[in-house]
Short mmCIF file of C-alpha atoms and ligand atoms in Angstrom, two decimals:
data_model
loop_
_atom_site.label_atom_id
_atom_site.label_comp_id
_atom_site.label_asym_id
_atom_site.label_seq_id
_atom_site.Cartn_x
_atom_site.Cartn_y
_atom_site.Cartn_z
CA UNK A 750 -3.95 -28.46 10.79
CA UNK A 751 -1.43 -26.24 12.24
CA UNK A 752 -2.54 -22.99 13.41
CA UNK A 753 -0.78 -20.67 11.09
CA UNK A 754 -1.36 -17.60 12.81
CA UNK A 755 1.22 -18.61 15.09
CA UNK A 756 3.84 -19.53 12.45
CA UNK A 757 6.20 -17.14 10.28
CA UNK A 758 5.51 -15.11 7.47
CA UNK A 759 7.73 -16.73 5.25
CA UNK A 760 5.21 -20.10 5.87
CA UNK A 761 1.84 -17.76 6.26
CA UNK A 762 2.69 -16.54 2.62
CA UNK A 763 3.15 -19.84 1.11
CA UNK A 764 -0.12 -21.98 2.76
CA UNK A 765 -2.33 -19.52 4.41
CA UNK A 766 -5.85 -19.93 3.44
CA UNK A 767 -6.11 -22.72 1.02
CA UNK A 768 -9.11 -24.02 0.46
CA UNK A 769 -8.63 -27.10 -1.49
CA UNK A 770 -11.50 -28.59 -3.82
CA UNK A 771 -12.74 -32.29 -3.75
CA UNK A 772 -10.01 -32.91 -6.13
CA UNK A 773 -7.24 -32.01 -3.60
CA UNK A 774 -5.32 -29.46 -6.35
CA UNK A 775 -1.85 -28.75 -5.00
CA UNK A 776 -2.01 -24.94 -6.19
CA UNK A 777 -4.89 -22.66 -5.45
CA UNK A 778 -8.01 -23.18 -7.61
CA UNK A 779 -8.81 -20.22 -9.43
CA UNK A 780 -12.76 -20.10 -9.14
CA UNK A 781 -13.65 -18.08 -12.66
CA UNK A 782 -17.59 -18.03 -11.55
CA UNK A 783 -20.02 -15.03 -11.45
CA UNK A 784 -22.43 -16.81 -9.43
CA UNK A 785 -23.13 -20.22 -7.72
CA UNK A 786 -26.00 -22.62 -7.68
CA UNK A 787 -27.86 -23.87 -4.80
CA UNK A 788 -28.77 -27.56 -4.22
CA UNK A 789 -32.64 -26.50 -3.22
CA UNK A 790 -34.86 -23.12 -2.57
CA UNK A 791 -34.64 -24.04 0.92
CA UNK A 792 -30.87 -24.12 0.67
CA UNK A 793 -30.81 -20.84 -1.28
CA UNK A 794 -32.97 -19.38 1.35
CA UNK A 795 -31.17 -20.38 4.30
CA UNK A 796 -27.86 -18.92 2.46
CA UNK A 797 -29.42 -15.60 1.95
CA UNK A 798 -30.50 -15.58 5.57
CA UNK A 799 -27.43 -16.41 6.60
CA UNK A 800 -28.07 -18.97 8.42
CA UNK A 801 -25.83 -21.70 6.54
CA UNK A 802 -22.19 -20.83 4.94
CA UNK A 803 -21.53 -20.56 1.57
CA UNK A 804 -20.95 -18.49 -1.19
CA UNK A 805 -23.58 -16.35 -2.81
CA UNK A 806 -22.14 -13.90 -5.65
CA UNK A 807 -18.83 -12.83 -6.23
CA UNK A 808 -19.40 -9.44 -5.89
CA UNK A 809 -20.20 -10.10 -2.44
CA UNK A 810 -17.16 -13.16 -2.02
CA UNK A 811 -15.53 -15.77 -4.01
CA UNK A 812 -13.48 -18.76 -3.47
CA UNK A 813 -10.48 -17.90 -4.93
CA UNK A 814 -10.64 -13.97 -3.55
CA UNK A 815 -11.64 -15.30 -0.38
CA UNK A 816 -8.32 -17.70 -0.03
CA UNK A 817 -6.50 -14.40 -0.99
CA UNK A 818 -8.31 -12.08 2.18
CA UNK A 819 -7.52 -15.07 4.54
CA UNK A 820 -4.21 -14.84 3.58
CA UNK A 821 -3.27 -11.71 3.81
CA UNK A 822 -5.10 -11.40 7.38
CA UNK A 823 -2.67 -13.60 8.97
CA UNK A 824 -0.16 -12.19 7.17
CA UNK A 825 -1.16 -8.66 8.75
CA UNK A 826 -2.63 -10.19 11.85
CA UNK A 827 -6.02 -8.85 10.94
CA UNK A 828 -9.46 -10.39 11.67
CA UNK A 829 -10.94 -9.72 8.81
CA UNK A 830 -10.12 -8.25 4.92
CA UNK A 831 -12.35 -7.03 2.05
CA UNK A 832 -10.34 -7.49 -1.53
CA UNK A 833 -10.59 -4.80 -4.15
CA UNK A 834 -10.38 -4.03 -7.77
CA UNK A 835 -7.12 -1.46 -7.30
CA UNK A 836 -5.29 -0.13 -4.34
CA UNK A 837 -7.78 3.35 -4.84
CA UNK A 838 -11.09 1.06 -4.24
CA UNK A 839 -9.18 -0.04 -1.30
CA UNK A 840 -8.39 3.31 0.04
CA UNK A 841 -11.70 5.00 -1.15
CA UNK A 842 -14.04 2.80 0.56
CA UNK A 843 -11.66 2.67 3.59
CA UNK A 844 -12.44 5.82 4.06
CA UNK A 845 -16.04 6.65 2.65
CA UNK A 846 -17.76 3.69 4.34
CA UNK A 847 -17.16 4.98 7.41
CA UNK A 848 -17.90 8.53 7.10
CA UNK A 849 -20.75 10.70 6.76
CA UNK A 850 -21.58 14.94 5.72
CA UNK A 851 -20.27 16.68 9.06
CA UNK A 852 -17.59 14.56 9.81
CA UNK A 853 -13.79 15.77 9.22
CA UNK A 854 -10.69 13.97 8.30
CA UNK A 855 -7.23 14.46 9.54
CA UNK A 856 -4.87 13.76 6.90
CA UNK A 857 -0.97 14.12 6.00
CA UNK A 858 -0.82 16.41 3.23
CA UNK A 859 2.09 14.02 2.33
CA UNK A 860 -0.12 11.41 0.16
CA UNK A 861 0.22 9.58 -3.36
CA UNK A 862 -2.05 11.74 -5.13
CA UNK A 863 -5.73 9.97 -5.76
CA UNK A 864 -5.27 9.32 -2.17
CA UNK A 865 -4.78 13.37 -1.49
CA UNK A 866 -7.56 14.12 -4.50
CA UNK A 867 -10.25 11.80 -2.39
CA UNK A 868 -9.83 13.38 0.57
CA UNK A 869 -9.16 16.88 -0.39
CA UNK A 870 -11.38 17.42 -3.41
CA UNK A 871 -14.45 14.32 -3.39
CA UNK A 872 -14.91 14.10 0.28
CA UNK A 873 -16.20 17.91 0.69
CA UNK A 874 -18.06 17.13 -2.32
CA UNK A 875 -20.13 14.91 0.34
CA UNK A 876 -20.28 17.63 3.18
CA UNK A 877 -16.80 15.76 4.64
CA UNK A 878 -14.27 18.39 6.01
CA UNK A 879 -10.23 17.80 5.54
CA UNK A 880 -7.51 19.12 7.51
CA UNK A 881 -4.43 18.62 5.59
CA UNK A 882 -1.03 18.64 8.26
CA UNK A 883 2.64 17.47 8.19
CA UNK A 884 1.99 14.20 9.20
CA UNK A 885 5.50 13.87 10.52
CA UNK A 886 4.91 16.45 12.81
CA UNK A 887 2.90 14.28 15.56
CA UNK A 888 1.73 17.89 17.38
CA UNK A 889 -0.19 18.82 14.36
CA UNK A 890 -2.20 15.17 14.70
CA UNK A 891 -3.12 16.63 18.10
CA UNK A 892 -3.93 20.18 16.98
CA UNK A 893 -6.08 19.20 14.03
CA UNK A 894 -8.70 17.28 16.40
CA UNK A 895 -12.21 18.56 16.54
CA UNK A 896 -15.47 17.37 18.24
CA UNK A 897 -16.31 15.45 14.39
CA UNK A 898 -12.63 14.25 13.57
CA UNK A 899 -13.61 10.69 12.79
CA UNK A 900 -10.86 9.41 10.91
CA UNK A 901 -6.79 10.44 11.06
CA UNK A 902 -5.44 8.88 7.52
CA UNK A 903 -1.61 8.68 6.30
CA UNK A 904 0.97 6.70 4.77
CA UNK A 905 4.62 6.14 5.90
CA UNK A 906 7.13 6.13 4.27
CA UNK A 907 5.53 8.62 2.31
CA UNK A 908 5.53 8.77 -1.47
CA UNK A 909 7.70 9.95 -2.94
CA UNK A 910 9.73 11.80 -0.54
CA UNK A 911 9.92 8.81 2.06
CA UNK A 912 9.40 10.79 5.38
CA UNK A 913 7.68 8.80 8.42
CA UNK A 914 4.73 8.97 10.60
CA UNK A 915 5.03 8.27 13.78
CA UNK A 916 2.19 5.28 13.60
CA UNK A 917 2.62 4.48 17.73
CA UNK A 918 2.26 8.14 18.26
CA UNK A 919 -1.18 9.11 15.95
CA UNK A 920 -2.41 5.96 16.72
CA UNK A 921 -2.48 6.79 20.73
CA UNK A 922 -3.54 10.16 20.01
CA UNK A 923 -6.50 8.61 17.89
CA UNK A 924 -7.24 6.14 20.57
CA UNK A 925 -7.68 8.35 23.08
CA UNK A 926 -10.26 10.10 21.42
CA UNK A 927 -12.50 7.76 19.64
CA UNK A 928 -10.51 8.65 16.08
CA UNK A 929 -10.69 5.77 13.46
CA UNK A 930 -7.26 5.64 12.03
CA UNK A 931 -6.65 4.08 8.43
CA UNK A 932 -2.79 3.66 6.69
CA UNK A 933 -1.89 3.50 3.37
CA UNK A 934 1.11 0.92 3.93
CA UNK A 935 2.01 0.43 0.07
CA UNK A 936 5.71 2.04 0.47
CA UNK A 937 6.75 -0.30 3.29
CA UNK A 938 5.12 -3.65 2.73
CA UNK A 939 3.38 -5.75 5.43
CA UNK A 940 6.71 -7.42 5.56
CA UNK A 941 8.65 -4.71 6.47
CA UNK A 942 6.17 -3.01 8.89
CA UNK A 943 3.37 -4.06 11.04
CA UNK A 944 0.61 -1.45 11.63
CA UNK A 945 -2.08 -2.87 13.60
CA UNK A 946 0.83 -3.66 16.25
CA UNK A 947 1.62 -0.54 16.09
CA UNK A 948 -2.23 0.51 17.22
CA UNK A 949 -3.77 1.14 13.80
CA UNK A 950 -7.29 0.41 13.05
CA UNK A 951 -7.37 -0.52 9.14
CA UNK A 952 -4.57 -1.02 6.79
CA UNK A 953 -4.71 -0.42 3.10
CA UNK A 954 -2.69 -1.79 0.67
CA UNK A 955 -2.39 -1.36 -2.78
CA UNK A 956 -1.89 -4.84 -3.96
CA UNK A 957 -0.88 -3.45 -7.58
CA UNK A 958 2.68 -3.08 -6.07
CA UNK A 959 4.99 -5.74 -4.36
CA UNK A 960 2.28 -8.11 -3.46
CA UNK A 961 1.88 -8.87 -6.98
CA UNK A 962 5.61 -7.60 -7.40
CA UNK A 963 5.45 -8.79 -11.06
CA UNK A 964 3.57 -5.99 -12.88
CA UNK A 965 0.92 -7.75 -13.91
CA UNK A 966 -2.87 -6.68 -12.64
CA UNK A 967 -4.13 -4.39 -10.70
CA UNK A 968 -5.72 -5.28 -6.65
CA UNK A 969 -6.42 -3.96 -3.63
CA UNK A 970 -7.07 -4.72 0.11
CA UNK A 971 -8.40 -3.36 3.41
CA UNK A 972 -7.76 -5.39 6.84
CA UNK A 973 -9.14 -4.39 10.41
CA UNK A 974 -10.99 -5.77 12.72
CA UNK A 975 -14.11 -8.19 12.62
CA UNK A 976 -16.37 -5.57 14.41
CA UNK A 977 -15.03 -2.55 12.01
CA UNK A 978 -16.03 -4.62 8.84
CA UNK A 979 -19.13 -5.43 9.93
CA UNK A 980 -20.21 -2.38 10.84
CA UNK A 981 -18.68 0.19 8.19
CA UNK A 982 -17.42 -1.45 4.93
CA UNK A 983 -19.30 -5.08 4.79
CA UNK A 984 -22.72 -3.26 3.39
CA UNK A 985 -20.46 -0.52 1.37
CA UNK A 986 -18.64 -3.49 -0.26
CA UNK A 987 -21.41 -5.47 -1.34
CA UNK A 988 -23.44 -2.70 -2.72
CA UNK A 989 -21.00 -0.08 -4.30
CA UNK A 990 -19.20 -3.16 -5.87
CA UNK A 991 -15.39 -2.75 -5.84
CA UNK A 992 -14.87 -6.39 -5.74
CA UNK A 993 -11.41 -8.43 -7.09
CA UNK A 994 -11.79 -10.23 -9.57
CA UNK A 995 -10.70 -14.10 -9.13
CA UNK A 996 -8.49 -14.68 -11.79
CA UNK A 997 -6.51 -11.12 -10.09
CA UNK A 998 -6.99 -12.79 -6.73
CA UNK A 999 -5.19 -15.93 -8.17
CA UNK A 1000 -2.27 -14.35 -9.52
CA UNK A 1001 -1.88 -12.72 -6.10
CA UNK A 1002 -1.73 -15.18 -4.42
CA UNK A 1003 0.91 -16.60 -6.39
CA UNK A 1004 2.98 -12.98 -5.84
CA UNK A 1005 2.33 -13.75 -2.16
CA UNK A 1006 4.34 -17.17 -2.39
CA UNK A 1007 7.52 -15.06 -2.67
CA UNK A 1008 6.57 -11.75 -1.56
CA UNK A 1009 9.16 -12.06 1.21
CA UNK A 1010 12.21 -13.40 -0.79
CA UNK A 1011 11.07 -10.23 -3.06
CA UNK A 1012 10.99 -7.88 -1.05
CA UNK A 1013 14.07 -9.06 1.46
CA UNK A 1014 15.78 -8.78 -1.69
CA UNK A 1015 14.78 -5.71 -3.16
CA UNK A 1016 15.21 -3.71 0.26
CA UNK A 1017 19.15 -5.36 0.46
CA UNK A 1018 19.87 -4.12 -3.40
CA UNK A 1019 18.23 -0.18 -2.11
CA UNK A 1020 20.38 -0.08 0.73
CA UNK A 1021 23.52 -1.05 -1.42
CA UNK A 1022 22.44 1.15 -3.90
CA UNK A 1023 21.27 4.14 -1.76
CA UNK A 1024 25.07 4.07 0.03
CA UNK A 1025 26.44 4.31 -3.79
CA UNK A 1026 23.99 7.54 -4.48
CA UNK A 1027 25.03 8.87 -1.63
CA UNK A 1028 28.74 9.13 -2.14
CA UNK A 1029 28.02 10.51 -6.22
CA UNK A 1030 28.96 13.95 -6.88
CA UNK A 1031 25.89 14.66 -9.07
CA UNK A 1032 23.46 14.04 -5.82
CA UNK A 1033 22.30 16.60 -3.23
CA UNK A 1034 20.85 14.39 -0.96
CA UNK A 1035 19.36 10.85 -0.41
CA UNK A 1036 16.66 9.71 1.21
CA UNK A 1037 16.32 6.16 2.52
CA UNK A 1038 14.81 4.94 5.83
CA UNK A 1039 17.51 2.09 5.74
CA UNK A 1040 20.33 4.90 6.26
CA UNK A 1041 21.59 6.23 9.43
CA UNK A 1042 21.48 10.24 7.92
CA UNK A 1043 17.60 9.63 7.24
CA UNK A 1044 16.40 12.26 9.25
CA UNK A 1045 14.00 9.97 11.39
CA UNK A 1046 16.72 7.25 11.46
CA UNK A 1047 15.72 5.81 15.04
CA UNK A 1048 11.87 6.06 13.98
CA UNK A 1049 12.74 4.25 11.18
CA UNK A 1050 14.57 1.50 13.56
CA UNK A 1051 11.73 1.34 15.59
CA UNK A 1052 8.73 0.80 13.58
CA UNK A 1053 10.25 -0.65 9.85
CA UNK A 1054 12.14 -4.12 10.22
CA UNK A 1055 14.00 -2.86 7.01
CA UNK A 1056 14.94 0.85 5.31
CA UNK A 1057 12.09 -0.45 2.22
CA UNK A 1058 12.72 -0.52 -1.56
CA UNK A 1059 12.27 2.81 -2.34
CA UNK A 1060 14.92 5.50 -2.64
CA UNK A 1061 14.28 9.31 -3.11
CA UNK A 1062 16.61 11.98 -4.19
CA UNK A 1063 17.87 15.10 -5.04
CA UNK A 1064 19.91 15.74 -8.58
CA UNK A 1065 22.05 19.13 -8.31
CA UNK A 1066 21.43 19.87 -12.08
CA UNK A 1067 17.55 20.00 -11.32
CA UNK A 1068 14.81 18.72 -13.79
CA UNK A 1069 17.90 19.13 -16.76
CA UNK A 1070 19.65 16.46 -14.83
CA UNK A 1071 16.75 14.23 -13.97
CA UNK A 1072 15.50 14.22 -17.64
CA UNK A 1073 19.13 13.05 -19.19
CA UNK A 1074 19.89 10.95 -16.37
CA UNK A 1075 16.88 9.24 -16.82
CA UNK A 1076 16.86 8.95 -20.49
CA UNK A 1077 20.47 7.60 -20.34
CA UNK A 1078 19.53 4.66 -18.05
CA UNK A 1079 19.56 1.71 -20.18
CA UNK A 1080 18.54 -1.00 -17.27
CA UNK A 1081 16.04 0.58 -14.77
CA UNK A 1082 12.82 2.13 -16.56
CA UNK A 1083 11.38 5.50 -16.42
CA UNK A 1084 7.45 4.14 -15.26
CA UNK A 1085 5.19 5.31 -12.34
CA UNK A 1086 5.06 2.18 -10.95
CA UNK A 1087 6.65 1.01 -7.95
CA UNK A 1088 7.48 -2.32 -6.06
CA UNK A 1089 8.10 -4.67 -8.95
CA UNK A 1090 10.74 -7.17 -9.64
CA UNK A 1091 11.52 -4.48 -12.58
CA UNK A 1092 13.99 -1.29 -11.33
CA UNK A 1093 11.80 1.90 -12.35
CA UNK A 1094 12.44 5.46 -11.93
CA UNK A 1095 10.27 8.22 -11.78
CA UNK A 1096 10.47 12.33 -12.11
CA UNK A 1097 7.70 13.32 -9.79
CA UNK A 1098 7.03 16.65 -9.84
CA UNK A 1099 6.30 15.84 -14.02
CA UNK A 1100 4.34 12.85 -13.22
CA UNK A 1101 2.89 11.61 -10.03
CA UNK A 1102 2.96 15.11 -8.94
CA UNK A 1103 2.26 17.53 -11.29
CA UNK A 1104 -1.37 18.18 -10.14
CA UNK A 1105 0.28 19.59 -6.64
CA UNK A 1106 1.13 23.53 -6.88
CA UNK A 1107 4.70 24.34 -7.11
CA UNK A 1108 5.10 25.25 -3.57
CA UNK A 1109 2.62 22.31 -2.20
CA UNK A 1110 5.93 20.32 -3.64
CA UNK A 1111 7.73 22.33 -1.88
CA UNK A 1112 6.30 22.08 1.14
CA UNK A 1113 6.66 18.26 0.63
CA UNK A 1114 10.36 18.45 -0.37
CA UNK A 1115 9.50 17.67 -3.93
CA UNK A 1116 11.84 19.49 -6.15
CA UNK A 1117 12.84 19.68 -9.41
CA UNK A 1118 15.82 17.15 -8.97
CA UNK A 1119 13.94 15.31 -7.22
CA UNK A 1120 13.61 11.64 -8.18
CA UNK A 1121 12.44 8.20 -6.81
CA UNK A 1122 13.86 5.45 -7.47
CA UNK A 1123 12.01 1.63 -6.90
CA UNK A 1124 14.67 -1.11 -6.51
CA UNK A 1125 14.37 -4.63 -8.37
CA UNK A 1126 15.47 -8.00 -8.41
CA UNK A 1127 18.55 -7.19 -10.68
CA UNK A 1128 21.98 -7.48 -9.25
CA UNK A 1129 22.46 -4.64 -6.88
CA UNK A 1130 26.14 -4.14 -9.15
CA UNK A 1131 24.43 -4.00 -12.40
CA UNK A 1132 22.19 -1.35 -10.97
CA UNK A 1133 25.13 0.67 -9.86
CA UNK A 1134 26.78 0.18 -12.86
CA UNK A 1135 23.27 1.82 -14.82
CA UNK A 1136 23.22 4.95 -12.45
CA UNK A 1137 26.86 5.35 -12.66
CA UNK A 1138 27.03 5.29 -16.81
CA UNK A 1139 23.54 7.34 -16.45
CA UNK A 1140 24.91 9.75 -14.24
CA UNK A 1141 28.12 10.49 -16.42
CA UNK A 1142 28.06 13.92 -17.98
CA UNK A 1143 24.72 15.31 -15.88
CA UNK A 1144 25.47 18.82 -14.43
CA UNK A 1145 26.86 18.47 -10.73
C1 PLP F 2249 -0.20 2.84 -6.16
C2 PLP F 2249 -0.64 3.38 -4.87
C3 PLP F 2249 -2.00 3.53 -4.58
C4 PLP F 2249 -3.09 3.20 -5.58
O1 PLP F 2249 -3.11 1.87 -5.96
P1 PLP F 2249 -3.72 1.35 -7.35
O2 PLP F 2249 -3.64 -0.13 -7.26
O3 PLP F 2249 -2.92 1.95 -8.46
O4 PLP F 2249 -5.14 1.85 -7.39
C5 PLP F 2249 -2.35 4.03 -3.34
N1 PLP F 2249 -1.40 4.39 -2.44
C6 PLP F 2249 -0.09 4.25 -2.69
C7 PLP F 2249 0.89 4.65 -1.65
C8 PLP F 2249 0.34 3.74 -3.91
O5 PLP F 2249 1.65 3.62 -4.15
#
């Protein structure tokens, strides 16, 4: 067998971690079992000691979940993975497994928002301190530090306004210190960027998005190291429960199969139609890491391998504009979802973030023109063609 960890993504996706059954199925087995039997007590006892391999319950692991972790470790060039019921499991136990009352959190105040509601609002419920910063300001990582900072947690790009983290930067800053640090890195896809080369300690994803890509169920993952599973989230999993379900894990795996034609794809159709956007009269500004006038352009370059699917921006006529622009579109869907093969649009400050105070949108550049935009599979002209007939007759 080759060693696949060696080999591209592209062949990772496709045959990383099967695990064929005695019937030698071409496609992944999906493994709809709570439990499993044993062929003796001894056997069952040795299992539970650990002592021989083997699967127990499938809260703890499953076959088909299991093929799904191995696959997205090489993938990420992690040692180990824990599957998940929804990118929020993911993220949640991430971060509560490893902490404790009296320990603090640094974390960009730039965060999709259950990820900014668990650790502003439910971790001081547990005696857990937050320090909300710019996270694109790699001084206020430094600043924030106290003798119980444990854990420095972000995402980049961020949602929805697409600024970056500098991941090289935190991470050394964590290192250096003893600081655990955990991404989020939904918004630009293990294709596009590699965190733990980039020093980070335990990726997040929320499988929900591109990895299934095709709107259909809900998942979640966290990936680190052998050690840090073992030691934080391995108990936490198995006894809190947030487990994948197999028949999820299945259909993920098939997303994986193409997540790289999908998202190669997607990213070329943003760029074409960010550099449309960004010549229309009705637009103040666009965001897109893939564009020279992002304003971290070069730390975009250096850490992304591609500008992402994901475009923000700015409507001169305000919310007035955003509303009949987006009820005009007749192709790309208004929806809070992201990273599908499906073009969606979203209003944020009325959606995703209308829990935030005005001015904590503000502060992260959320106005009320602003709008992000997820790119699809569609032709990148027929896209255009949807914005430009949408944009027709909004206030510039
Ligand atoms: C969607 C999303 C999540 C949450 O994932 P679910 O699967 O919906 O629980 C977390 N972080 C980011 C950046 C997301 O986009």
């Amino acid at each position: 067998m080759a060693d696949l960890s060696k080999l591209h993504p592209e062949t990772q996706l496709v045959q990383g971690g099967i695990n064929r059954s005695a019937y030698g199925e071409t496609s992944e087995a999906l493994f709809l079992t709570q439990g499993f039997v044993y062929p003796s007590a001894e056997a069952a006892e040795a299992r539970f000691k650990g002592e021989e391999p083997g699967f127990i319950y499938s809260r703890y692991a499953n076959p088909t979940v299991d093929m799904f972790e191995k696959r997205m470790c090489l993938l990420e060039g992690a040692e180990d993975a824990r599957a998940m019921a929804s990118g929020m499991a993911a993220v949640s136990a991430a971060l509560l497994c490893q902490l404790q009352a009296g320990d603090h959190i640094v974390a960009a105040r730039q965060l999709f928002g259950s990820c900014r509601w668990v650790v502003e609002t439910l971790a001081p419920k547990y005696g857990i301190e937050t320090t909300l910063i710019d996270g694109t300001n790699t001084d206020e990582w430094e600043a924030s530090c106290k003798a119980n900072t444990k854990v420095f947690f972000f995402e980049s790009p961020t949602n929805p306004t697409l600024a970056l983290i500098d991941i090289a930067a935190v991470s050394k800053i964590a290192k250096a210190r003893g600081i655990t640090t955990v991404i989020d890195n939904v918004f630009a896809t293990p294709v596009l960027q590699k965190p733990i080369e980039l020093g980070i300690d335990v990726v997040c994803y929320s499988a929900t998005k591109h990895i299934d890509g095709q709107g259909r169920c809900l998942g979640g993952i966290v990936l680190s190291s052998k050690e840090w599973i073992d030691e934080n989230l391995h108990d936490y999993f198995r006894h809190t429960g947030p487990s994948m379900s197999p028949f999820n894990a299945w259909t993920l795996l098939k997303g994986l199969e193409t997540l790289s034609l999908r998202v190669e794809k997607q990213t070329a159709n943003a760029g074409q139609v960010a550099d449309w956007l960004s010549n229309h009269d009705s637009v103040a500004q666009v965001i897109y890491p893939g564009r020279d006038d992002h304003p971290q352009a070069p730390l975009a370059k250096a850490q992304m391998k591609g500008g992402s699917t994901m475009i923000c921006f700015d409507l001169k006529g305000g919310k007035d504009a955003a509303f009949a622009m987006e009820n005009a579109l007749e192709i790309i869907r208004v929806s809070n979802n992201l990273g599908d093969a499906k073009s969606l649009i979203t209003h944020p400050a009325t959606t995703t973030h209308k829990n935030l105070s005005e001015d904590a949108r503000l502060e992260q550049g959320i106005g009320p023109g602003t709008v992000r935009l997820s790119i699809g599979l569609e032709h990148a002209d027929d896209l255009v063609a949807d914005l430009d007939q949408a944009l027709n007759g909004v206030g510039r």
